[in-house]
mmCIF file of C-alpha atoms in Angstrom:
data_model
loop_
_atom_site.group_PDB
_atom_site.id
_atom_site.type_symbol
_atom_site.label_atom_id
_atom_site.label_comp_id
_atom_site.label_asym_id
_atom_site.label_seq_id
_atom_site.Cartn_x
_atom_site.Cartn_y
_atom_site.Cartn_z
ATOM 1 C CA UNK A 845 23.918 -136.580 141.312
ATOM 2 C CA UNK A 846 26.841 -134.367 140.290
ATOM 3 C CA UNK A 847 25.216 -131.389 141.998
ATOM 4 C CA UNK A 848 24.789 -133.366 145.152
ATOM 5 C CA UNK A 849 28.434 -134.325 145.240
ATOM 6 C CA UNK A 850 29.427 -130.685 144.700
ATOM 7 C CA UNK A 851 27.161 -129.674 147.601
ATOM 8 C CA UNK A 852 28.700 -132.321 149.834
ATOM 9 C CA UNK A 853 32.137 -131.206 148.844
ATOM 10 C CA UNK A 854 31.346 -127.564 149.717
ATOM 11 C CA UNK A 855 29.819 -128.577 153.061
ATOM 12 C CA UNK A 856 32.853 -130.622 153.928
ATOM 13 C CA UNK A 857 35.139 -127.688 152.899
ATOM 14 C CA UNK A 858 33.177 -125.275 155.074
ATOM 15 C CA UNK A 859 33.178 -127.594 158.011
ATOM 16 C CA UNK A 860 37.009 -127.904 157.660
ATOM 17 C CA UNK A 861 37.434 -124.097 157.604
ATOM 18 C CA UNK A 862 35.236 -123.782 160.680
ATOM 19 C CA UNK A 863 37.410 -126.399 162.448
ATOM 20 C CA UNK A 864 40.513 -124.544 161.387
ATOM 21 C CA UNK A 865 39.206 -121.376 162.852
ATOM 22 C CA UNK A 866 38.482 -122.911 166.259
ATOM 23 C CA UNK A 867 40.603 -121.532 169.023
ATOM 24 C CA UNK A 868 41.785 -123.906 171.738
ATOM 25 C CA UNK A 869 40.846 -122.470 175.066
ATOM 26 C CA UNK A 870 42.130 -125.016 177.525
ATOM 27 C CA UNK A 871 44.244 -128.172 177.668
ATOM 28 C CA UNK A 872 42.507 -131.369 176.663
ATOM 29 C CA UNK A 873 42.216 -134.402 178.942
ATOM 30 C CA UNK A 874 45.486 -136.305 179.140
ATOM 31 C CA UNK A 875 47.644 -133.360 178.165
ATOM 32 C CA UNK A 876 49.752 -133.931 181.287
ATOM 33 C CA UNK A 877 49.956 -137.675 181.085
ATOM 34 C CA UNK A 878 53.081 -139.443 179.735
ATOM 35 C CA UNK A 879 52.498 -141.221 176.365
ATOM 36 C CA UNK A 880 54.289 -144.159 174.842
ATOM 37 C CA UNK A 881 55.504 -144.187 171.352
ATOM 38 C CA UNK A 882 56.509 -140.571 171.181
ATOM 39 C CA UNK A 883 59.929 -138.794 171.341
ATOM 40 C CA UNK A 884 60.999 -137.275 174.521
ATOM 41 C CA UNK A 885 63.103 -134.360 175.517
ATOM 42 C CA UNK A 886 65.872 -134.555 178.205
ATOM 43 C CA UNK A 887 66.185 -133.075 181.657
ATOM 44 C CA UNK A 888 69.525 -132.136 183.113
ATOM 45 C CA UNK A 889 70.791 -130.132 186.113
ATOM 46 C CA UNK A 890 73.398 -127.453 185.422
ATOM 47 C CA UNK A 891 75.584 -125.482 187.738
ATOM 48 C CA UNK A 892 76.625 -121.892 187.044
ATOM 49 C CA UNK A 893 78.707 -119.423 189.015
ATOM 50 C CA UNK A 894 76.739 -116.456 190.309
ATOM 51 C CA UNK A 895 78.779 -113.282 190.788
ATOM 52 C CA UNK A 896 75.567 -111.722 192.059
ATOM 53 C CA UNK A 897 75.178 -114.175 194.975
ATOM 54 C CA UNK A 898 78.862 -115.105 195.290
ATOM 55 C CA UNK A 899 78.659 -118.905 194.907
ATOM 56 C CA UNK A 900 77.616 -121.588 192.406
ATOM 57 C CA UNK A 901 73.884 -122.064 191.792
ATOM 58 C CA UNK A 902 71.763 -124.752 190.114
ATOM 59 C CA UNK A 903 69.104 -124.788 187.442
ATOM 60 C CA UNK A 904 67.211 -127.468 185.601
ATOM 61 C CA UNK A 905 67.183 -127.489 181.791
ATOM 62 C CA UNK A 906 64.861 -129.260 179.422
ATOM 63 C CA UNK A 907 66.043 -129.740 175.863
ATOM 64 C CA UNK A 908 63.454 -130.746 173.279
ATOM 65 C CA UNK A 909 63.113 -134.018 171.372
ATOM 66 C CA UNK A 910 65.526 -134.152 168.610
ATOM 67 C CA UNK A 911 67.813 -131.634 170.287
ATOM 68 C CA UNK A 912 71.001 -130.971 168.196
ATOM 69 C CA UNK A 913 74.121 -128.999 169.016
ATOM 70 C CA UNK A 914 74.169 -127.963 165.424
ATOM 71 C CA UNK A 915 70.917 -125.994 165.673
ATOM 72 C CA UNK A 916 70.141 -122.849 167.672
ATOM 73 C CA UNK A 917 67.100 -122.533 169.871
ATOM 74 C CA UNK A 918 65.040 -119.863 171.530
ATOM 75 C CA UNK A 919 64.834 -120.063 175.396
ATOM 76 C CA UNK A 920 62.018 -119.944 177.876
ATOM 77 C CA UNK A 921 63.041 -119.196 181.466
ATOM 78 C CA UNK A 922 60.379 -120.770 183.673
ATOM 79 C CA UNK A 923 60.135 -119.592 187.249
ATOM 80 C CA UNK A 924 58.791 -121.294 190.455
ATOM 81 C CA UNK A 925 56.798 -120.051 193.459
ATOM 82 C CA UNK A 926 57.846 -118.887 196.895
ATOM 83 C CA UNK A 927 57.979 -122.346 198.390
ATOM 84 C CA UNK A 928 59.799 -123.874 195.520
ATOM 85 C CA UNK A 929 63.197 -124.231 193.789
ATOM 86 C CA UNK A 930 64.556 -125.408 190.479
ATOM 87 C CA UNK A 931 62.764 -128.692 190.892
ATOM 88 C CA UNK A 932 59.244 -127.347 191.675
ATOM 89 C CA UNK A 933 57.906 -127.382 188.141
ATOM 90 C CA UNK A 934 59.287 -130.870 187.611
ATOM 91 C CA UNK A 935 57.857 -132.254 190.915
ATOM 92 C CA UNK A 936 54.464 -130.490 190.751
ATOM 93 C CA UNK A 937 53.774 -129.833 187.063
ATOM 94 C CA UNK A 938 55.898 -132.145 184.947
ATOM 95 C CA UNK A 939 56.381 -129.705 182.138
ATOM 96 C CA UNK A 940 58.661 -132.201 180.370
ATOM 97 C CA UNK A 941 55.442 -134.386 179.875
ATOM 98 C CA UNK A 942 53.296 -131.474 178.661
ATOM 99 C CA UNK A 943 56.018 -130.298 176.239
ATOM 100 C CA UNK A 944 56.731 -133.783 174.992
ATOM 101 C CA UNK A 945 53.071 -134.244 174.168
ATOM 102 C CA UNK A 946 52.781 -130.830 172.491
ATOM 103 C CA UNK A 947 55.882 -131.681 170.313
ATOM 104 C CA UNK A 948 54.260 -134.963 169.416
ATOM 105 C CA UNK A 949 51.113 -133.044 168.292
ATOM 106 C CA UNK A 950 53.173 -130.600 166.263
ATOM 107 C CA UNK A 951 52.028 -127.626 168.380
ATOM 108 C CA UNK A 952 55.256 -126.264 169.657
ATOM 109 C CA UNK A 953 58.277 -124.469 168.229
ATOM 110 C CA UNK A 954 61.530 -126.215 169.349
ATOM 111 C CA UNK A 955 62.880 -124.340 172.432
ATOM 112 C CA UNK A 956 65.117 -124.896 175.434
ATOM 113 C CA UNK A 957 63.334 -124.430 178.837
ATOM 114 C CA UNK A 958 65.516 -123.272 181.807
ATOM 115 C CA UNK A 959 64.015 -123.638 185.370
ATOM 116 C CA UNK A 960 66.220 -121.831 187.729
ATOM 117 C CA UNK A 961 66.109 -121.326 191.537
ATOM 118 C CA UNK A 962 64.675 -117.812 191.814
ATOM 119 C CA UNK A 963 65.728 -117.320 195.382
ATOM 120 C CA UNK A 964 69.040 -115.650 194.857
ATOM 121 C CA UNK A 965 70.931 -116.112 198.146
ATOM 122 C CA UNK A 966 73.726 -118.276 199.356
ATOM 123 C CA UNK A 967 71.317 -120.705 201.052
ATOM 124 C CA UNK A 968 68.724 -120.862 198.397
ATOM 125 C CA UNK A 969 66.834 -123.808 199.783
ATOM 126 C CA UNK A 970 63.100 -123.672 200.314
ATOM 127 C CA UNK A 971 63.307 -124.813 203.902
ATOM 128 C CA UNK A 972 62.545 -122.869 207.064
ATOM 129 C CA UNK A 973 60.520 -119.742 207.025
ATOM 130 C CA UNK A 974 59.920 -119.141 203.345
ATOM 131 C CA UNK A 975 58.423 -115.776 204.190
ATOM 132 C CA UNK A 976 61.526 -114.475 205.998
ATOM 133 C CA UNK A 977 62.420 -110.951 204.728
ATOM 134 C CA UNK A 978 65.865 -111.958 203.445
ATOM 135 C CA UNK A 979 64.258 -114.829 201.507
ATOM 136 C CA UNK A 980 61.640 -112.586 199.952
ATOM 137 C CA UNK A 981 64.244 -110.102 199.049
ATOM 138 C CA UNK A 982 66.215 -112.798 197.372
ATOM 139 C CA UNK A 983 63.437 -113.137 194.743
ATOM 140 C CA UNK A 984 64.020 -109.542 193.708
ATOM 141 C CA UNK A 985 67.764 -110.007 193.748
ATOM 142 C CA UNK A 986 67.329 -112.838 191.305
ATOM 143 C CA UNK A 987 66.759 -110.270 188.514
ATOM 144 C CA UNK A 988 70.491 -109.480 188.529
ATOM 145 C CA UNK A 989 71.456 -113.076 188.873
ATOM 146 C CA UNK A 990 69.285 -114.019 185.881
ATOM 147 C CA UNK A 991 70.473 -111.149 183.647
ATOM 148 C CA UNK A 992 74.157 -111.043 184.526
ATOM 149 C CA UNK A 993 74.949 -114.650 185.444
ATOM 150 C CA UNK A 994 72.374 -117.272 184.387
ATOM 151 C CA UNK A 995 71.501 -116.016 180.855
ATOM 152 C CA UNK A 996 75.199 -115.519 179.876
ATOM 153 C CA UNK A 997 75.950 -119.067 181.141
ATOM 154 C CA UNK A 998 73.097 -120.607 179.055
ATOM 155 C CA UNK A 999 74.158 -118.678 176.028
ATOM 156 C CA UNK A 1000 77.755 -119.847 176.417
ATOM 157 C CA UNK A 1001 76.986 -123.511 177.140
ATOM 158 C CA UNK A 1002 73.921 -124.202 174.960
ATOM 159 C CA UNK A 1003 73.202 -123.492 171.237
ATOM 160 C CA UNK A 1004 70.748 -120.634 171.772
ATOM 161 C CA UNK A 1005 69.500 -117.665 169.858
ATOM 162 C CA UNK A 1006 70.572 -114.569 171.859
ATOM 163 C CA UNK A 1007 68.305 -111.816 170.725
ATOM 164 C CA UNK A 1008 65.358 -110.600 172.715
ATOM 165 C CA UNK A 1009 62.838 -111.938 170.225
ATOM 166 C CA UNK A 1010 64.036 -115.484 170.981
ATOM 167 C CA UNK A 1011 63.837 -115.077 174.805
ATOM 168 C CA UNK A 1012 60.747 -115.669 176.980
ATOM 169 C CA UNK A 1013 60.152 -115.567 180.709
ATOM 170 C CA UNK A 1014 57.139 -116.909 182.607
ATOM 171 C CA UNK A 1015 56.358 -118.239 186.058
ATOM 172 C CA UNK A 1016 53.843 -119.289 188.693
ATOM 173 C CA UNK A 1017 52.863 -117.250 191.773
ATOM 174 C CA UNK A 1018 56.073 -115.578 193.067
ATOM 175 C CA UNK A 1019 57.674 -116.544 189.839
ATOM 176 C CA UNK A 1020 54.724 -114.959 187.935
ATOM 177 C CA UNK A 1021 55.443 -111.704 189.705
ATOM 178 C CA UNK A 1022 59.151 -111.989 188.981
ATOM 179 C CA UNK A 1023 58.330 -112.738 185.275
ATOM 180 C CA UNK A 1024 56.218 -109.695 184.878
ATOM 181 C CA UNK A 1025 58.617 -107.493 186.834
ATOM 182 C CA UNK A 1026 61.817 -108.671 185.078
ATOM 183 C CA UNK A 1027 60.248 -109.170 181.679
ATOM 184 C CA UNK A 1028 58.380 -105.906 181.451
ATOM 185 C CA UNK A 1029 61.243 -104.096 183.213
ATOM 186 C CA UNK A 1030 63.782 -105.352 180.647
ATOM 187 C CA UNK A 1031 62.075 -105.148 177.259
ATOM 188 C CA UNK A 1032 65.436 -105.123 175.675
ATOM 189 C CA UNK A 1033 65.936 -108.669 176.953
ATOM 190 C CA UNK A 1034 62.534 -110.225 176.718
ATOM 191 C CA UNK A 1035 59.862 -110.136 173.974
ATOM 192 C CA UNK A 1036 57.576 -112.853 175.490
ATOM 193 C CA UNK A 1037 56.271 -112.419 179.008
ATOM 194 C CA UNK A 1038 53.826 -114.559 181.037
ATOM 195 C CA UNK A 1039 52.592 -114.544 184.672
ATOM 196 C CA UNK A 1040 50.522 -117.430 185.979
ATOM 197 C CA UNK A 1041 48.646 -116.453 189.214
ATOM 198 C CA UNK A 1042 51.119 -113.682 189.881
ATOM 199 C CA UNK A 1043 51.762 -113.024 193.542
ATOM 200 C CA UNK A 1044 51.846 -109.745 195.635
ATOM 201 C CA UNK A 1045 55.429 -109.179 194.538
ATOM 202 C CA UNK A 1046 54.051 -108.039 191.185
ATOM 203 C CA UNK A 1047 54.750 -104.383 190.876
ATOM 204 C CA UNK A 1048 51.942 -101.859 190.473
ATOM 205 C CA UNK A 1049 50.718 -101.673 186.798
ATOM 206 C CA UNK A 1050 51.957 -98.153 186.260
ATOM 207 C CA UNK A 1051 55.417 -99.249 187.511
ATOM 208 C CA UNK A 1052 55.382 -102.387 185.428
ATOM 209 C CA UNK A 1053 54.349 -100.557 182.252
ATOM 210 C CA UNK A 1054 55.337 -96.864 182.648
ATOM 211 C CA UNK A 1055 55.457 -96.408 178.821
ATOM 212 C CA UNK A 1056 52.501 -98.247 177.233
ATOM 213 C CA UNK A 1057 53.666 -97.135 173.774
ATOM 214 C CA UNK A 1058 57.054 -98.776 174.224
ATOM 215 C CA UNK A 1059 55.448 -101.967 175.536
ATOM 216 C CA UNK A 1060 53.125 -102.089 172.449
ATOM 217 C CA UNK A 1061 56.090 -101.717 170.166
ATOM 218 C CA UNK A 1062 58.404 -104.216 171.816
ATOM 219 C CA UNK A 1063 56.304 -107.031 173.236
ATOM 220 C CA UNK A 1064 55.499 -110.050 171.022
ATOM 221 C CA UNK A 1065 53.270 -111.521 173.660
ATOM 222 C CA UNK A 1066 52.059 -110.581 177.151
ATOM 223 C CA UNK A 1067 50.166 -113.305 178.990
ATOM 224 C CA UNK A 1068 48.391 -112.931 182.320
ATOM 225 C CA UNK A 1069 46.490 -115.926 183.688
ATOM 226 C CA UNK A 1070 44.775 -116.810 186.958
ATOM 227 C CA UNK A 1071 42.073 -119.057 188.495
ATOM 228 C CA UNK A 1072 38.778 -117.434 189.246
ATOM 229 C CA UNK A 1073 38.814 -118.728 192.905
ATOM 230 C CA UNK A 1074 42.420 -117.603 193.507
ATOM 231 C CA UNK A 1075 42.773 -115.265 196.520
ATOM 232 C CA UNK A 1076 45.533 -113.422 194.473
ATOM 233 C CA UNK A 1077 43.356 -112.717 191.494
ATOM 234 C CA UNK A 1078 43.383 -108.998 192.198
ATOM 235 C CA UNK A 1079 47.041 -108.727 191.235
ATOM 236 C CA UNK A 1080 46.303 -110.170 187.812
ATOM 237 C CA UNK A 1081 43.052 -108.287 187.331
ATOM 238 C CA UNK A 1082 44.560 -104.936 188.130
ATOM 239 C CA UNK A 1083 47.301 -105.434 185.660
ATOM 240 C CA UNK A 1084 44.855 -106.452 183.027
ATOM 241 C CA UNK A 1085 42.635 -103.455 183.674
ATOM 242 C CA UNK A 1086 45.545 -101.030 183.366
ATOM 243 C CA UNK A 1087 46.759 -102.653 180.165
ATOM 244 C CA UNK A 1088 43.198 -102.543 178.708
ATOM 245 C CA UNK A 1089 42.847 -98.826 179.642
ATOM 246 C CA UNK A 1090 46.177 -98.068 177.864
ATOM 247 C CA UNK A 1091 45.430 -100.322 174.820
ATOM 248 C CA UNK A 1092 48.449 -102.606 175.415
ATOM 249 C CA UNK A 1093 47.748 -105.872 173.584
ATOM 250 C CA UNK A 1094 47.778 -108.888 175.980
ATOM 251 C CA UNK A 1095 45.921 -112.055 176.766
ATOM 252 C CA UNK A 1096 44.039 -112.088 180.049
ATOM 253 C CA UNK A 1097 43.193 -115.708 180.624
ATOM 254 C CA UNK A 1098 40.741 -116.291 183.452
ATOM 255 C CA UNK A 1099 39.897 -119.993 184.192
ATOM 256 C CA UNK A 1100 38.121 -122.068 186.712
ATOM 257 C CA UNK A 1101 40.404 -122.960 189.592
ATOM 258 C CA UNK A 1102 42.415 -121.802 192.539
ATOM 259 C CA UNK A 1103 46.140 -121.240 193.366
ATOM 260 C CA UNK A 1104 47.485 -124.586 192.267
ATOM 261 C CA UNK A 1105 49.203 -126.687 189.616
ATOM 262 C CA UNK A 1106 45.965 -127.445 187.814
ATOM 263 C CA UNK A 1107 45.850 -123.838 186.824
ATOM 264 C CA UNK A 1108 49.634 -123.497 186.260
ATOM 265 C CA UNK A 1109 49.890 -126.549 184.037
ATOM 266 C CA UNK A 1110 47.085 -125.307 181.905
ATOM 267 C CA UNK A 1111 48.711 -121.863 181.714
ATOM 268 C CA UNK A 1112 52.019 -123.405 180.566
ATOM 269 C CA UNK A 1113 50.200 -125.557 177.986
ATOM 270 C CA UNK A 1114 48.361 -122.536 176.529
ATOM 271 C CA UNK A 1115 51.215 -120.058 176.808
ATOM 272 C CA UNK A 1116 54.137 -121.990 175.352
ATOM 273 C CA UNK A 1117 52.132 -122.873 172.135
ATOM 274 C CA UNK A 1118 52.164 -119.179 171.214
ATOM 275 C CA UNK A 1119 55.913 -118.631 171.677
ATOM 276 C CA UNK A 1120 58.409 -117.880 169.016
ATOM 277 C CA UNK A 1121 55.982 -117.778 166.160
ATOM 278 C CA UNK A 1122 53.630 -115.143 164.659
ATOM 279 C CA UNK A 1123 50.714 -114.274 166.893
ATOM 280 C CA UNK A 1124 47.308 -112.854 165.948
ATOM 281 C CA UNK A 1125 46.558 -109.978 168.304
ATOM 282 C CA UNK A 1126 43.037 -109.829 167.011
ATOM 283 C CA UNK A 1127 42.321 -113.067 168.830
ATOM 284 C CA UNK A 1128 43.773 -112.125 172.182
ATOM 285 C CA UNK A 1129 40.410 -111.473 173.773
ATOM 286 C CA UNK A 1130 39.029 -114.832 172.717
ATOM 287 C CA UNK A 1131 41.344 -117.133 174.691
ATOM 288 C CA UNK A 1132 39.807 -116.985 178.188
ATOM 289 C CA UNK A 1133 37.347 -119.760 178.845
ATOM 290 C CA UNK A 1134 35.611 -117.587 181.429
ATOM 291 C CA UNK A 1135 34.043 -114.113 181.213
ATOM 292 C CA UNK A 1136 36.946 -111.790 182.065
ATOM 293 C CA UNK A 1137 34.486 -108.991 183.012
ATOM 294 C CA UNK A 1138 32.915 -111.098 185.713
ATOM 295 C CA UNK A 1139 35.857 -111.174 188.166
ATOM 296 C CA UNK A 1140 37.437 -108.079 189.718
#
């Protein structure tokens, strides 16, 4: 009888270890649905002066449940697509719901999330011809607005940690390209970089990462994700292939889907759980739910 109990205990222990070793590969059902009975973060709109653009600009800020002015937080800058603005993530993806649920489940490090308008021009609205050359150029101009105007404002007005290891950048589509361009182009500013379904504004891989050894040394996490039916997949896959050839650790996350918020919400769910905590590079190639060698 005693031996049977010992055997059952060992089996239970082994099963628990297996469960602990399981790696979550996609968001569960209901991850993006508001829950009752949990704590919630707060959303606010801030206005900052942009010397880069020459006028005041707006951004949306999410502060986590239990936010305190007496604590200091890391920051994720979360960027939108070519047809969006500082409200696109809120309207299409409800990151506040996803993050609230993750906090309730104990899966997230407390962080402030800043959702700016990445179209850095005086009329930064998403109306009219969103593909007009001056509007497309404004997404590149945003690099200077971000580095020289928005980040200093956030660091002055909010209790945030100001070193590169406590600063992340990620975005969807055009914002994914911006995140890769700005994050990898400014490794002295960002240690965590993510691109969800990155658009054609993404620089060529050898321009993005001209010094693979430096990238290996400075990056905490580089995340590249895309839907397998996305017409822009080639921009993510070419970056992944270059990084793999040069042994730069990264997560290439290929999932079922197109160019839409279903993919981007899942990308945010997966990516933000890894931020501002130790990461296990040996598991990077295990995250993708699909065969990453199947799509080119």
